[in-house]
XYZ file of N, CA and C in Angstrom:
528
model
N 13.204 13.330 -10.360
C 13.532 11.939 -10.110
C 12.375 11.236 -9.393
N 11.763 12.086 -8.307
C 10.753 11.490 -7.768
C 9.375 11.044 -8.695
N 9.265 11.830 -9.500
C 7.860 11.416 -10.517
C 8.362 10.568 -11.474
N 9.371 10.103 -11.850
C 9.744 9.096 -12.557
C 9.889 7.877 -11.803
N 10.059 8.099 -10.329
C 9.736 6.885 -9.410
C 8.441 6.210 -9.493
N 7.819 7.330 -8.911
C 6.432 7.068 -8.313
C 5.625 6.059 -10.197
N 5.960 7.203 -11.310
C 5.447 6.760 -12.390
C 5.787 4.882 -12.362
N 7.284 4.800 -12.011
C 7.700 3.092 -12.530
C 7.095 2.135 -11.198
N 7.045 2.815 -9.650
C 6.271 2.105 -8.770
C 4.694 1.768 -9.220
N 3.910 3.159 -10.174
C 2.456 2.532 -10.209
C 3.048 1.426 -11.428
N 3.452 1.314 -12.521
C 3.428 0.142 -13.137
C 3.731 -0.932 -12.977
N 4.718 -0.940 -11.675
C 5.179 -2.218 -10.821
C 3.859 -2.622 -10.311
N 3.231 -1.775 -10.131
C 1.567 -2.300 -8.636
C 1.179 -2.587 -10.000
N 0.973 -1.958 -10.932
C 0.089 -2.461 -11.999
C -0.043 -3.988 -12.322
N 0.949 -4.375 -11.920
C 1.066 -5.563 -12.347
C 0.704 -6.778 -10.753
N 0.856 -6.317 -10.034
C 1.223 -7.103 -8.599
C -0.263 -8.262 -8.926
N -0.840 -9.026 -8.267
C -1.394 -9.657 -8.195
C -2.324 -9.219 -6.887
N -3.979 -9.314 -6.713
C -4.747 -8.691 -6.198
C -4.851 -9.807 -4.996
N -5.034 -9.537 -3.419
C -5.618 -10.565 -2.732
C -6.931 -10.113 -2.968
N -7.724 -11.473 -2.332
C -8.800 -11.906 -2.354
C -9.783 -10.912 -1.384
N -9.620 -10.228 -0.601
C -10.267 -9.295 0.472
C -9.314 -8.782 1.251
N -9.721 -7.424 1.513
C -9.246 -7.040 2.648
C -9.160 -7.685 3.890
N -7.740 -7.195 4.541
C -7.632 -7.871 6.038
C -7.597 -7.118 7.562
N -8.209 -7.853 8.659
C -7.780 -7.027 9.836
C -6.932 -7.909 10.035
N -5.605 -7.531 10.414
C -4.526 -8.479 10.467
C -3.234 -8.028 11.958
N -3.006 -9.333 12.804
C -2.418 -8.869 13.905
C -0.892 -8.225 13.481
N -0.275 -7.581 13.887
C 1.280 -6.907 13.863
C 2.012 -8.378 13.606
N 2.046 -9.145 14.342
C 2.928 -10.236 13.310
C 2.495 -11.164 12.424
N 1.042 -11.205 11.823
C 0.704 -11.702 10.657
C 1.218 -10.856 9.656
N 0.743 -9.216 9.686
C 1.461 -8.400 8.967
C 2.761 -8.518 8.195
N 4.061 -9.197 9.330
C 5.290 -8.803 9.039
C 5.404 -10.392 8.193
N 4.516 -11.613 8.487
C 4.881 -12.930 7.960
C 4.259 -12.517 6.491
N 3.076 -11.519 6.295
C 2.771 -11.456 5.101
C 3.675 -10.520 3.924
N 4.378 -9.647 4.438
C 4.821 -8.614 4.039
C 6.621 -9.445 3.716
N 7.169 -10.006 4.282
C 8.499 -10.246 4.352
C 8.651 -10.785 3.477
N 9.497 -10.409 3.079
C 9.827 -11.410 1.061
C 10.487 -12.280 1.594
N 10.497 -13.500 0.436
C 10.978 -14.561 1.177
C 12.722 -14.261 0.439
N 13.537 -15.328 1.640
C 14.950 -15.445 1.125
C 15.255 -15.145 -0.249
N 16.613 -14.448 -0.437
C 17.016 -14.389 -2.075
C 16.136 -13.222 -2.572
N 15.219 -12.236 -1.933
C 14.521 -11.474 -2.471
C 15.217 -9.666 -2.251
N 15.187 -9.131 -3.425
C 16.277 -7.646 -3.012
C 14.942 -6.736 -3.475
N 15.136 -5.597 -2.710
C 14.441 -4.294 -2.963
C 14.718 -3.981 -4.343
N 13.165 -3.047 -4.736
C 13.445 -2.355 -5.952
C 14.051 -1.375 -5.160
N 14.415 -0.832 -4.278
C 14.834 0.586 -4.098
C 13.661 1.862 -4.171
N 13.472 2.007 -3.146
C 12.369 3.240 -3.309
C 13.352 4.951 -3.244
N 13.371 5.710 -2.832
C 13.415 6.738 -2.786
C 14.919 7.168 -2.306
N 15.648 6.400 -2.017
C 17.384 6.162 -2.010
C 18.182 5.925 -2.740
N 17.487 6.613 -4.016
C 18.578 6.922 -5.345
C 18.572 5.701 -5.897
N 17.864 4.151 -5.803
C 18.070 3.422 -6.543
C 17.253 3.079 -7.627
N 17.596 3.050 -8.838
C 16.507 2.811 -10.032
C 15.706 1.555 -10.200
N 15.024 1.702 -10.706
C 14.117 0.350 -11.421
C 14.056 0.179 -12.541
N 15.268 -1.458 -12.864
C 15.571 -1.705 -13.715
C 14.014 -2.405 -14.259
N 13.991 -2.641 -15.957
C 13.377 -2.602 -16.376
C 12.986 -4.120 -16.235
N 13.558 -5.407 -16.388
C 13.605 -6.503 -16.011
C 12.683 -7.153 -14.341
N 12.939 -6.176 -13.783
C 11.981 -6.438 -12.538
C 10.571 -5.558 -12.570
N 10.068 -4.788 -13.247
C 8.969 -4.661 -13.786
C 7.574 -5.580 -14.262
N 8.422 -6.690 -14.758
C 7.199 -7.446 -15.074
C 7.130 -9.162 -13.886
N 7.962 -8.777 -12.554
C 8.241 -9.618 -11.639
C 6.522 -9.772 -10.959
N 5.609 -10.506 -10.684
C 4.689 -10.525 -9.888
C 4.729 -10.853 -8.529
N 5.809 -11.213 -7.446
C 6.268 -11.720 -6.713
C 6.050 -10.680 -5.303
N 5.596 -9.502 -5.441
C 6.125 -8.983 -4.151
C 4.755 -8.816 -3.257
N 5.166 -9.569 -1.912
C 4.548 -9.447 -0.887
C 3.620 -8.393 -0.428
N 2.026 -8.621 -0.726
C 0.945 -7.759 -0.398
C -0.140 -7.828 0.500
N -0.546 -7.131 1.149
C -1.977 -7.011 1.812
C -2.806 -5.774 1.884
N -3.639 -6.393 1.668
C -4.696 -5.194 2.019
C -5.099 -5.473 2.987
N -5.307 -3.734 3.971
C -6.032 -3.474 5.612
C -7.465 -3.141 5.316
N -7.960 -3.301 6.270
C -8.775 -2.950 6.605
C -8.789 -1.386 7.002
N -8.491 -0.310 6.129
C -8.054 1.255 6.419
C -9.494 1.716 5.983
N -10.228 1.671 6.118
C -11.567 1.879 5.613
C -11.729 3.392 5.652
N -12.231 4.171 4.805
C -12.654 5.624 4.302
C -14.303 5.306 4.894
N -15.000 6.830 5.103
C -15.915 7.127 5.166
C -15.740 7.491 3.395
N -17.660 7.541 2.938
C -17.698 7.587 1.747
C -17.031 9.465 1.762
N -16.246 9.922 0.346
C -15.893 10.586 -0.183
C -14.669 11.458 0.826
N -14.011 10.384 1.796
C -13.150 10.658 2.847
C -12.100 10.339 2.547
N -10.884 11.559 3.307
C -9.578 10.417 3.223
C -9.543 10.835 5.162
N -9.968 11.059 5.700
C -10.093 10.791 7.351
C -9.938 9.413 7.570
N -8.580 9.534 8.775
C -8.859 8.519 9.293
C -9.347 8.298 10.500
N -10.196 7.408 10.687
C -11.052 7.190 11.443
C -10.698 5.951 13.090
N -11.327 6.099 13.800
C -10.692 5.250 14.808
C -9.835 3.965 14.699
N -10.878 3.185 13.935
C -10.736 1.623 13.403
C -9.299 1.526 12.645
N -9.565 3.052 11.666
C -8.259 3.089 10.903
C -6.869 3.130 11.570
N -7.064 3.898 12.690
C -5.885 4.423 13.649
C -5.366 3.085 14.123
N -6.056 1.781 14.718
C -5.640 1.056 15.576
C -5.038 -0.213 14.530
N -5.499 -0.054 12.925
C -4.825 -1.180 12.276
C -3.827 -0.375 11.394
N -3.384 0.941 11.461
C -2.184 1.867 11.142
C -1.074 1.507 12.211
N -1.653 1.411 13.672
C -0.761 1.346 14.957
C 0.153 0.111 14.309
N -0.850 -1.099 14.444
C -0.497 -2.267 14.074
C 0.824 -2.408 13.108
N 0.373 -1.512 12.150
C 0.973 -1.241 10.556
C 2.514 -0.858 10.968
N 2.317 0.387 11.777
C 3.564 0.921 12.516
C 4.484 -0.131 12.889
N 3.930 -0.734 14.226
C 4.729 -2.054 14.467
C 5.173 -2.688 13.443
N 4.938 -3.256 12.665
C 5.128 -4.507 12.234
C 6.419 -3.921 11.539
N 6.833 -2.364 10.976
C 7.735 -1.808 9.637
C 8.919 -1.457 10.530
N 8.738 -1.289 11.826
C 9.292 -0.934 12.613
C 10.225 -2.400 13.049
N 9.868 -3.416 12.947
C 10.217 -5.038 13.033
C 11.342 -5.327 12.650
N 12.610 -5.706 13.229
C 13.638 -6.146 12.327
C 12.958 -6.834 11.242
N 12.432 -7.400 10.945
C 12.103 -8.577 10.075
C 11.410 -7.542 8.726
N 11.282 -6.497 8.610
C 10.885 -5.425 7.979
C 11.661 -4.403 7.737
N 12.420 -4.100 8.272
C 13.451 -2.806 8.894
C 13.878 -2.277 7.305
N 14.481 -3.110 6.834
C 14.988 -3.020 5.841
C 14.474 -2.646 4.086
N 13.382 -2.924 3.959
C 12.533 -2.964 3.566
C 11.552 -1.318 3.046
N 11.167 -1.838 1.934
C 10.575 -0.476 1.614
C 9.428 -0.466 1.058
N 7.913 0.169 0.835
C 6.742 -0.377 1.093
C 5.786 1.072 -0.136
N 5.268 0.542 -0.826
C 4.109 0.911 -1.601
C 2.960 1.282 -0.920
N 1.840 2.105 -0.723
C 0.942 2.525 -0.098
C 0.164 2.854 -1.159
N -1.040 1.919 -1.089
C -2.145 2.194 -2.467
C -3.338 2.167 -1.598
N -3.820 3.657 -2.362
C -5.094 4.094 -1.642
C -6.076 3.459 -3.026
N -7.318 3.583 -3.035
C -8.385 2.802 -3.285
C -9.275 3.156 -3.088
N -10.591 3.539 -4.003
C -11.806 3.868 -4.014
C -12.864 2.753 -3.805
N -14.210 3.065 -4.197
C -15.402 2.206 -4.680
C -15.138 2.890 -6.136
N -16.935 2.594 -6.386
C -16.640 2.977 -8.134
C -17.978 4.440 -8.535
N -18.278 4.840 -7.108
C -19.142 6.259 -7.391
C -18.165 7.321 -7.580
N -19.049 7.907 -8.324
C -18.254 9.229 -8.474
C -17.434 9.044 -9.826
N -16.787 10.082 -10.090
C -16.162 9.991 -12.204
C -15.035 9.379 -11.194
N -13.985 8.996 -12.764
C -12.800 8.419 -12.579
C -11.695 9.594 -12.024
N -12.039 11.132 -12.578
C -11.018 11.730 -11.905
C -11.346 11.954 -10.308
N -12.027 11.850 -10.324
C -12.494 12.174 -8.542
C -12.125 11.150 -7.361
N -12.609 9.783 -8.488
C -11.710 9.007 -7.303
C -10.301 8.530 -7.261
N -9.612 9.167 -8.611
C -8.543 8.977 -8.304
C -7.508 9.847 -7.868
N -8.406 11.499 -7.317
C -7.668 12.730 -6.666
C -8.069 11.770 -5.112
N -9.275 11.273 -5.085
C -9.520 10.885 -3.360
C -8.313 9.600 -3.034
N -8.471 8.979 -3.522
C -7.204 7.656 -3.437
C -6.157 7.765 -3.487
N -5.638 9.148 -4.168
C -4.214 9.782 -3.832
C -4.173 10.379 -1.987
N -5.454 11.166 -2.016
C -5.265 11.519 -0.510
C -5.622 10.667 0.131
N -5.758 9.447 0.149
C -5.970 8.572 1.580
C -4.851 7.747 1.506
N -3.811 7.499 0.437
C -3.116 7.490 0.378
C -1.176 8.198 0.758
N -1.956 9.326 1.015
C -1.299 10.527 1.532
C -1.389 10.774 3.082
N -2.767 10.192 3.433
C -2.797 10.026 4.628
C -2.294 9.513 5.510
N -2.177 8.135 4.794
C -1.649 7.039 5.585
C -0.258 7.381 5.430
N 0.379 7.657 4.440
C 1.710 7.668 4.545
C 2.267 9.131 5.628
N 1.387 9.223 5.751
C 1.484 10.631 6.536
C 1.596 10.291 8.204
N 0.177 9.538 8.436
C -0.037 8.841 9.687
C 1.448 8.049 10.053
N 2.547 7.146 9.225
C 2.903 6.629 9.704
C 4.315 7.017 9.673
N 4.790 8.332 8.848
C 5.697 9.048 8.970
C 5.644 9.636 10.853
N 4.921 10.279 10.954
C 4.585 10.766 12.140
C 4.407 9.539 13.627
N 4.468 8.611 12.888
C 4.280 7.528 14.177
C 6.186 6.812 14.118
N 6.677 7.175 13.492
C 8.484 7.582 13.586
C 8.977 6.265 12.022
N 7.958 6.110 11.146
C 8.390 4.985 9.801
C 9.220 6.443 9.032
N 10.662 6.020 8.502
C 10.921 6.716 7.960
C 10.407 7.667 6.291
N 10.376 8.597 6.491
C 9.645 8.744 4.691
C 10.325 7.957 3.650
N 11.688 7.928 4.145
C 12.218 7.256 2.161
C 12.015 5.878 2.417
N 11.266 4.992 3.271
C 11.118 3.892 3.296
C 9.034 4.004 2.678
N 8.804 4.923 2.274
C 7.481 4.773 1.359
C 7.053 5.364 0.632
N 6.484 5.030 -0.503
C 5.734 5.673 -1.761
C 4.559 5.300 -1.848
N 3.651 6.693 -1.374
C 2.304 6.473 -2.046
C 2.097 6.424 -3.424
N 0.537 6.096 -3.967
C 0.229 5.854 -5.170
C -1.605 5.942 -5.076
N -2.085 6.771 -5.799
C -3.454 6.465 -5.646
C -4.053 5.342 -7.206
N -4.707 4.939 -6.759
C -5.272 3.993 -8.070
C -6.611 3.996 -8.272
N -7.370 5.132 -7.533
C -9.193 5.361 -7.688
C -9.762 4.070 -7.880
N -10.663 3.620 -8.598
C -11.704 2.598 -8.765
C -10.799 1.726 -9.589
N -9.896 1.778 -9.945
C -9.388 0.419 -11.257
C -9.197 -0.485 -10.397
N -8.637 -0.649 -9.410
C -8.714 -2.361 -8.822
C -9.483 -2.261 -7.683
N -10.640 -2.499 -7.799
C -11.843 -2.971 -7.020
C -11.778 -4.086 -6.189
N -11.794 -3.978 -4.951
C -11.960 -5.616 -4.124
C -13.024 -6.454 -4.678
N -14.251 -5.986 -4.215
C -15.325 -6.522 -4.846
C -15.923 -6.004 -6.136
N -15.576 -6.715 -6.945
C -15.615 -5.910 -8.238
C -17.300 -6.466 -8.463
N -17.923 -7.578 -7.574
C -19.399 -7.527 -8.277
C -19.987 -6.441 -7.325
N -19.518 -5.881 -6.426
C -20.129 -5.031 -5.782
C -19.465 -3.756 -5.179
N -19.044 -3.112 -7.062
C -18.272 -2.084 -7.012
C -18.844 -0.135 -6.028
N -19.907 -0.252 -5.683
C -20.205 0.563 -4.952
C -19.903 0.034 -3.274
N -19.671 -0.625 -2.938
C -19.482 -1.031 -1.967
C -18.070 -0.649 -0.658
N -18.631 -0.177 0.215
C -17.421 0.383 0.851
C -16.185 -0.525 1.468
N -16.198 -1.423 0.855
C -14.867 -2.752 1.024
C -13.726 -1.988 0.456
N -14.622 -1.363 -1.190
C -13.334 -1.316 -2.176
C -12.555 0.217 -1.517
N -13.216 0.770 -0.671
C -12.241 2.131 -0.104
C -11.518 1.580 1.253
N -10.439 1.425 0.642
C -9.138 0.067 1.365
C -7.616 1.080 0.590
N -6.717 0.210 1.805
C -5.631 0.944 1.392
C -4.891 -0.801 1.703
N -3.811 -1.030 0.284
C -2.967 -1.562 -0.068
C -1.405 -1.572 0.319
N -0.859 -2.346 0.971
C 0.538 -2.566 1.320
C 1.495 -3.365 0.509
N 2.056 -3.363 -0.257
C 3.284 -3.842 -1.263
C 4.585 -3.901 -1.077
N 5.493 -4.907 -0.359
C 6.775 -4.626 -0.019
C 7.200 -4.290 -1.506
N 7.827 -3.744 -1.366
C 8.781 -3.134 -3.040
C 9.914 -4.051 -3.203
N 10.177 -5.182 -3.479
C 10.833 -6.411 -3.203
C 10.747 -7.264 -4.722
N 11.607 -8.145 -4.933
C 11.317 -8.973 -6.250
C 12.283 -10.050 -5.709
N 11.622 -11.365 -5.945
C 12.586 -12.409 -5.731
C 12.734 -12.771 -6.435
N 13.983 -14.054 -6.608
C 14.752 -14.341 -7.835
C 13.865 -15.878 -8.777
N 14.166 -15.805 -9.692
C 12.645 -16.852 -10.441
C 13.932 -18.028 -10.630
């Protein structure tokens, strides 16, 4: 059941809409960016609820990218990383979040083959969801996903260590 999740969550991200750059972002910018607006229901992550096929092609759900920055060919996290994870913590921890259930997309540059960065973007992806299990976010409130080099921040400057970023996606669809 779980790999038939994770499979219909990457085609949900597949579709999400990219911001413009990564962010360092305070604990309650976080939760104003992340909070779906009114009238908006969970796809259901990992609590037995399915994903109907109709909310699949929804573009609507609330994203940011951190500033989770990798050393090149790393999924370590690193100081900088720790203190905008803390942040991360807070904000899921938020009534205004509580409820809520959250996508974790790890992210390469574009060195290295395609399978390599997309075994590394699974583990920094793994990381983080790891980091914030352990900082008390429940597990069935997240699904990692690695996506290697296919969505590039700076796509004119795909070697560039911007694009090794990790992605936040409330799992959410509001009503059109």
């Amino acid at each position: 059941m779980r790999n038939i999740w994770v499979l219909a969550v990457g085609f949900v991200a597949a579709l999400l809409p990219m911001s413009a750059s990564a962010e360092d972002l305070s604990t309650e910018k976080m939760i104003q960016m992340l909070r779906p607006p009114a009238g908006a229901r969970s796809l259901g992550t990992t609590r037995g609820i399915g994903v109907e096929a109709d909310t699949a092609v929804n573009k609507t759900s609330p994203t940011v990218n951190l500033y989770v920055n990798f050393e090149y060919k790393s999924a370590d996290l690193g100081q900088d990383a720790r203190i905008t994870l803390d942040r991360l913590v807070a904000a899921l921890k938020d009534d205004r979040l509580i409820e809520w259930d959250f996508l974790i997309g790890g992210h390469t540059d574009a060195i290295g083959s395609d399978a390599y960065n997309l075994e590394l973007s699974e583990r920094r992806a793994v990381a983080v969801r790891n980091y914030l299990v352990s900082h008390g976010i429940a597990d069935q409130r997240l699904v990692e996903k690695g996506f290697g080099e296919t969505r590039l921040l700076d796509a004119q400057n795909p070697t560039d260590g911007v694009n090794r970023r990790v992605q936040i996606t409330t799992l959410a669809v509001t009503p059109q």
